[in-house]
Coordinates of C-alpha atoms and ligand atoms in Angstrom, one line a residue:
M1 CA 20.6 59.3 44.4
T2 CA 21.9 57.5 47.5
S3 CA 24.2 59.3 49.7
F4 CA 27.6 57.7 50.2
S5 CA 28.8 60.0 52.9
A6 CA 29.5 57.1 55.3
L7 CA 31.6 55.2 52.8
R8 CA 35.4 55.6 52.6
L9 CA 36.8 53.4 49.8
C10 CA 40.1 54.0 48.0
A11 CA 40.8 52.4 44.7
V12 CA 44.4 52.7 43.4
S13 CA 44.8 52.0 39.7
V14 CA 47.8 52.0 37.4
D15 CA 47.6 52.8 33.6
L16 CA 50.4 50.7 32.1
D17 CA 51.2 53.1 29.3
E18 CA 54.5 51.9 27.8
I19 CA 57.3 54.4 27.0
G20 CA 56.2 54.6 23.3
C21 CA 53.1 56.4 24.5
Y22 CA 55.2 59.2 25.9
T23 CA 57.5 59.6 22.9
A24 CA 54.3 59.8 20.8
I25 CA 52.7 62.4 23.0
H26 CA 55.8 64.5 22.9
G27 CA 56.6 64.0 19.3
L28 CA 60.0 62.3 20.1
P29 CA 61.6 59.4 18.3
A30 CA 61.1 56.0 19.8
L31 CA 63.7 55.0 22.5
P32 CA 65.9 51.9 22.0
E33 CA 65.6 48.8 24.1
P34 CA 65.6 48.2 27.1
A35 CA 64.3 51.7 27.8
A36 CA 61.4 51.2 25.4
H37 CA 59.9 48.6 27.8
A38 CA 60.8 50.3 31.1
V39 CA 57.2 50.6 32.3
Y40 CA 56.4 46.8 32.4
R41 CA 60.0 45.7 33.1
R42 CA 61.2 48.3 35.7
A43 CA 58.4 50.5 37.0
L44 CA 55.6 48.0 37.5
P45 CA 57.6 45.7 39.8
R46 CA 58.4 48.8 42.0
L47 CA 54.8 49.7 42.3
L48 CA 53.7 46.1 43.0
D49 CA 56.4 45.9 45.8
L50 CA 54.9 49.1 47.3
F51 CA 51.3 47.7 47.1
E52 CA 52.3 44.4 48.6
S53 CA 54.2 46.0 51.5
M54 CA 51.1 48.0 52.4
S55 CA 48.5 45.2 51.5
V56 CA 46.9 47.5 49.0
P57 CA 44.9 45.8 46.2
A58 CA 45.1 47.6 42.9
T59 CA 43.7 47.7 39.3
L60 CA 46.2 47.6 36.4
F61 CA 44.9 49.0 33.1
A62 CA 46.7 47.3 30.2
S63 CA 46.5 48.0 26.5
G64 CA 46.0 44.9 24.4
R65 CA 48.9 45.5 22.0
D66 CA 51.4 45.7 24.8
L67 CA 50.6 42.1 25.8
S68 CA 52.1 40.7 22.6
D69 CA 55.4 41.3 24.4
E70 CA 56.1 38.1 26.4
T71 CA 57.5 39.8 29.5
A72 CA 54.6 42.2 29.7
A73 CA 52.1 39.3 29.3
A74 CA 53.9 37.3 32.0
R75 CA 53.8 40.3 34.4
V76 CA 50.1 40.8 33.9
R77 CA 49.4 37.1 34.2
E78 CA 51.2 36.9 37.5
A79 CA 49.6 40.0 38.8
A80 CA 46.1 38.7 37.9
A81 CA 47.0 35.4 39.6
S82 CA 47.9 37.2 42.8
G83 CA 44.7 39.1 43.0
Y84 CA 45.2 42.3 41.1
E85 CA 42.4 43.4 38.8
I86 CA 43.3 43.8 35.2
G87 CA 41.3 46.4 33.4
N88 CA 41.0 47.3 29.7
H89 CA 42.9 50.4 28.5
S90 CA 41.8 49.8 24.8
F91 CA 43.9 47.8 22.3
D92 CA 46.1 50.4 20.7
H93 CA 46.0 53.3 23.2
R94 CA 45.2 55.8 20.4
Y95 CA 45.0 59.3 21.8
D96 CA 42.2 60.1 19.3
F97 CA 40.4 56.9 20.3
S98 CA 37.1 58.7 21.2
R99 CA 37.1 60.5 17.8
R100 CA 37.4 57.3 15.7
P101 CA 34.4 55.9 13.8
P102 CA 32.1 53.8 16.1
A103 CA 33.1 50.5 14.4
E104 CA 36.8 51.3 15.2
I105 CA 35.9 52.3 18.8
R106 CA 34.1 49.0 19.2
A107 CA 37.1 47.1 17.8
Q108 CA 39.5 48.9 20.2
V109 CA 37.3 48.0 23.2
E110 CA 36.6 44.4 22.2
D111 CA 40.2 43.6 21.0
G112 CA 41.5 45.0 24.3
I113 CA 39.1 42.7 26.2
R114 CA 40.1 39.7 24.2
S115 CA 43.9 40.3 24.7
I116 CA 43.5 40.5 28.4
E117 CA 41.3 37.4 28.6
R118 CA 43.8 35.5 26.5
V119 CA 46.6 36.3 28.9
T120 CA 44.8 36.1 32.3
G121 CA 42.0 33.7 31.6
Q122 CA 39.6 36.3 33.0
R123 CA 37.4 38.7 31.1
P124 CA 38.1 42.3 32.3
V125 CA 35.0 44.2 33.6
G126 CA 36.5 47.7 33.7
F127 CA 37.5 50.2 31.1
R128 CA 39.7 53.3 31.0
A129 CA 40.0 55.4 27.9
P130 CA 43.4 56.6 26.7
G131 CA 44.0 60.2 27.6
Y132 CA 40.8 60.4 29.7
T133 CA 38.9 61.4 26.5
I134 CA 35.4 59.8 26.4
N135 CA 32.0 60.6 24.9
D136 CA 28.5 59.2 24.4
T137 CA 29.6 56.9 21.6
V138 CA 32.2 55.3 23.7
F139 CA 29.7 54.8 26.5
E140 CA 27.3 53.1 24.1
V141 CA 30.0 50.7 22.9
L142 CA 31.0 49.9 26.5
E143 CA 27.4 49.1 27.5
A144 CA 27.0 46.9 24.4
A145 CA 30.3 45.1 25.3
G146 CA 28.9 44.2 28.7
V147 CA 31.5 46.3 30.6
A148 CA 30.6 46.8 34.3
Y149 CA 32.1 50.2 34.9
D150 CA 34.1 52.9 33.2
S151 CA 36.7 55.0 34.9
S152 CA 37.8 57.8 32.5
V153 CA 35.9 60.9 33.4
F154 CA 38.4 63.4 35.0
P155 CA 36.4 66.5 36.0
C156 CA 39.4 68.6 36.8
P157 CA 39.8 72.3 35.7
T158 CA 43.6 72.4 36.5
Y159 CA 44.4 69.3 34.5
Y160 CA 42.1 70.4 31.6
A161 CA 43.8 73.8 31.4
A162 CA 47.3 72.3 31.6
K163 CA 46.6 69.7 28.9
T164 CA 45.0 72.2 26.6
L165 CA 47.9 74.7 27.0
A166 CA 50.5 71.9 26.4
I167 CA 48.8 70.9 23.1
A168 CA 48.6 74.5 22.0
S169 CA 52.2 75.1 22.7
Y170 CA 53.2 72.0 20.7
L171 CA 51.1 73.1 17.8
M172 CA 52.5 76.6 17.9
R173 CA 56.1 75.2 17.8
G174 CA 55.2 73.0 14.9
R175 CA 55.9 69.8 16.9
P176 CA 53.7 66.8 16.3
T177 CA 51.6 65.5 19.2
H178 CA 49.1 62.7 19.4
S179 CA 47.2 64.2 22.3
I180 CA 43.8 65.8 21.7
V181 CA 41.7 68.4 23.6
D182 CA 38.8 67.0 25.6
D183 CA 35.2 68.2 25.6
P184 CA 35.1 71.0 28.2
N185 CA 31.7 69.7 29.4
V186 CA 33.6 66.9 31.3
L187 CA 34.3 69.6 33.9
R188 CA 30.6 69.6 34.7
A189 CA 30.6 65.9 35.5
P190 CA 30.1 64.6 39.1
A191 CA 33.2 63.9 41.0
E192 CA 31.6 61.0 42.9
P193 CA 30.5 57.7 41.3
Y194 CA 27.4 58.1 39.1
R195 CA 25.4 56.4 36.4
V196 CA 25.9 58.3 33.1
G197 CA 23.0 59.9 31.3
R198 CA 23.0 61.5 27.8
P199 CA 25.2 63.5 27.6
F200 CA 27.6 61.4 29.7
Y201 CA 28.5 64.3 32.1
R202 CA 24.9 64.3 33.4
E203 CA 23.5 61.7 35.8
G204 CA 21.2 59.1 34.3
H205 CA 20.6 55.4 34.3
G206 CA 23.4 54.2 32.1
L207 CA 26.9 52.7 32.8
L208 CA 28.5 53.2 36.2
E209 CA 31.2 55.8 36.0
L210 CA 34.0 56.0 38.7
P211 CA 35.5 59.4 38.0
I212 CA 39.3 59.9 38.4
G213 CA 40.2 61.6 41.7
V214 CA 39.9 65.4 42.3
T215 CA 40.1 67.1 45.6
R216 CA 36.8 68.2 47.3
N217 CA 34.9 71.0 45.6
L218 CA 35.9 73.5 48.4
T219 CA 39.6 73.0 47.4
G220 CA 38.9 73.7 43.8
R221 CA 38.9 70.1 42.4
L222 CA 42.7 69.8 42.2
P223 CA 44.0 66.7 40.4
Y224 CA 44.5 63.8 42.7
I225 CA 46.5 61.5 40.4
G226 CA 50.0 60.0 40.5
T227 CA 51.6 62.7 38.3
Y228 CA 50.8 65.3 41.0
V229 CA 51.2 63.2 44.1
V230 CA 54.7 61.9 43.2
V231 CA 56.1 65.4 42.6
A232 CA 54.4 66.9 45.7
G233 CA 57.0 65.3 48.1
E234 CA 56.0 63.4 51.2
T235 CA 54.5 66.5 53.0
G236 CA 52.8 67.8 49.8
A237 CA 51.3 64.3 49.2
R238 CA 49.8 64.3 52.7
V239 CA 48.4 67.8 52.3
L240 CA 46.9 66.9 48.9
T241 CA 45.4 63.7 50.3
R242 CA 43.7 65.6 53.1
C243 CA 42.1 67.8 50.5
I244 CA 40.4 64.7 48.9
A245 CA 39.6 62.9 52.2
G246 CA 35.8 62.9 52.7
R247 CA 34.9 61.7 49.2
S248 CA 33.1 58.3 49.3
L249 CA 35.5 57.0 46.7
V250 CA 39.1 58.2 46.3
N251 CA 40.0 57.0 42.8
L252 CA 43.8 57.4 42.8
E253 CA 45.0 56.9 39.2
L254 CA 48.7 56.3 38.7
H255 CA 50.7 55.7 35.5
G256 CA 53.5 53.1 35.4
I257 CA 55.9 55.9 34.5
D258 CA 55.3 57.5 38.0
A259 CA 57.6 54.8 39.3
A260 CA 60.2 55.1 36.5
D261 CA 63.7 56.4 37.1
A262 CA 65.3 58.4 34.3
H263 CA 68.8 57.5 35.3
D264 CA 68.4 53.8 36.2
D265 CA 65.9 53.0 33.4
G266 CA 67.7 54.9 30.6
L267 CA 65.0 57.5 30.1
E268 CA 67.1 60.6 30.1
A269 CA 65.9 61.5 26.6
L270 CA 62.4 61.9 27.9
V271 CA 63.2 64.3 30.8
V272 CA 63.7 67.6 29.0
P273 CA 61.2 68.9 27.9
A274 CA 58.8 66.0 28.1
Q275 CA 58.5 64.5 31.6
P276 CA 60.1 66.7 34.2
D277 CA 58.7 64.3 36.9
L278 CA 61.4 61.8 35.7
R279 CA 64.0 64.1 37.2
L280 CA 63.1 62.6 40.6
P281 CA 64.5 59.3 41.5
A282 CA 62.0 56.4 41.7
T283 CA 62.7 56.0 45.4
T284 CA 61.7 59.6 46.1
K285 CA 58.5 59.3 44.2
L286 CA 57.5 56.0 45.8
K287 CA 58.0 57.7 49.2
S288 CA 55.5 60.4 48.3
L289 CA 53.1 57.7 47.1
R290 CA 53.5 55.7 50.3
A291 CA 52.8 58.9 52.3
A292 CA 49.6 59.5 50.4
L293 CA 48.4 55.9 51.0
E294 CA 49.3 56.1 54.7
T295 CA 47.3 59.3 55.0
L296 CA 44.3 57.7 53.3
R297 CA 44.5 54.7 55.7
D298 CA 44.8 57.1 58.7
Q299 CA 41.7 58.9 57.4
G300 CA 39.7 55.6 57.6
Y301 CA 39.9 54.5 54.0
E302 CA 39.6 50.9 53.0
F303 CA 41.5 49.9 49.9
V304 CA 39.6 48.0 47.2
T305 CA 40.0 47.3 43.5
L306 CA 37.9 49.4 41.1
R307 CA 35.9 46.2 40.4
D308 CA 35.0 45.9 44.0
A309 CA 34.2 49.6 44.3
A310 CA 31.9 49.2 41.2
R311 CA 30.0 46.4 43.0
V312 CA 29.4 48.7 46.0
F313 CA 28.5 51.8 44.1
G314 CA 26.7 50.0 41.4
A315 CA 24.4 48.2 43.9
E316 CA 23.3 51.5 45.4
N317 CA 23.0 53.5 42.2
Ligands
LIG1 ZN1 47.0 55.6 29.1

């Protein structure tokens, strides 16, 4: 395998999971309008403002079903027209996506592609699975669909433990959750871009995988995703960023909700016990995010979309 030690690329992506995804994970009733669409209507514009102010290109992962909403479709269309990459986040964002029968997985992938193509006029080339859960069947479907890269593998022990404990606690309290436990073998996957083998967590000659960011191995592969960066505060975000600097690709994955504001966006019902990060005002979280991006730039990182990162790493792998 080629060494990428000289490369320093950072790809920022945003999973546009609408508020209904969070009420489903936490077993809560759906929120009324306009809170129900706060991610596309309120949080996404804040993130795009930040990216534009720093000249950071980004990849937005949209779920096909959300694009039946006119406002969401318009936002995605405008973002695509101004140079953002739009990636496929499946059609329905089912948290048990990877456990569905192969025909249903195929439909979820292909319907997601079609929905985005209909709205933007461009066929998406990247895929991210709902809830980071992926397996060999999903990879087979993605290859057959002509996808250029996947970015779903999250080889992070801290995140894996936290998610598994959260699901166990919901089940013990008899609360419904749509989240599922991942295959623990994902923790053995490379943390740098690689071509998947069989099983997918080994290197091979299959689809290009751009794993979600974790800090360098020496620092214990801590999660380098929006959920942690935005609550770390500006200083914490800088420290965490220095722990990932050195990787050839920093794949910083955000969620739209990272830029949501419980008070201003009417999301108070989600804060306790579901999303404690919503306690922080959006302005505070965006400052932490800006600090992380500034640190990456200071460390010599060039910002690219995941599509462009896939071209670079795909050519050398
Ligand atoms: Zn998602």
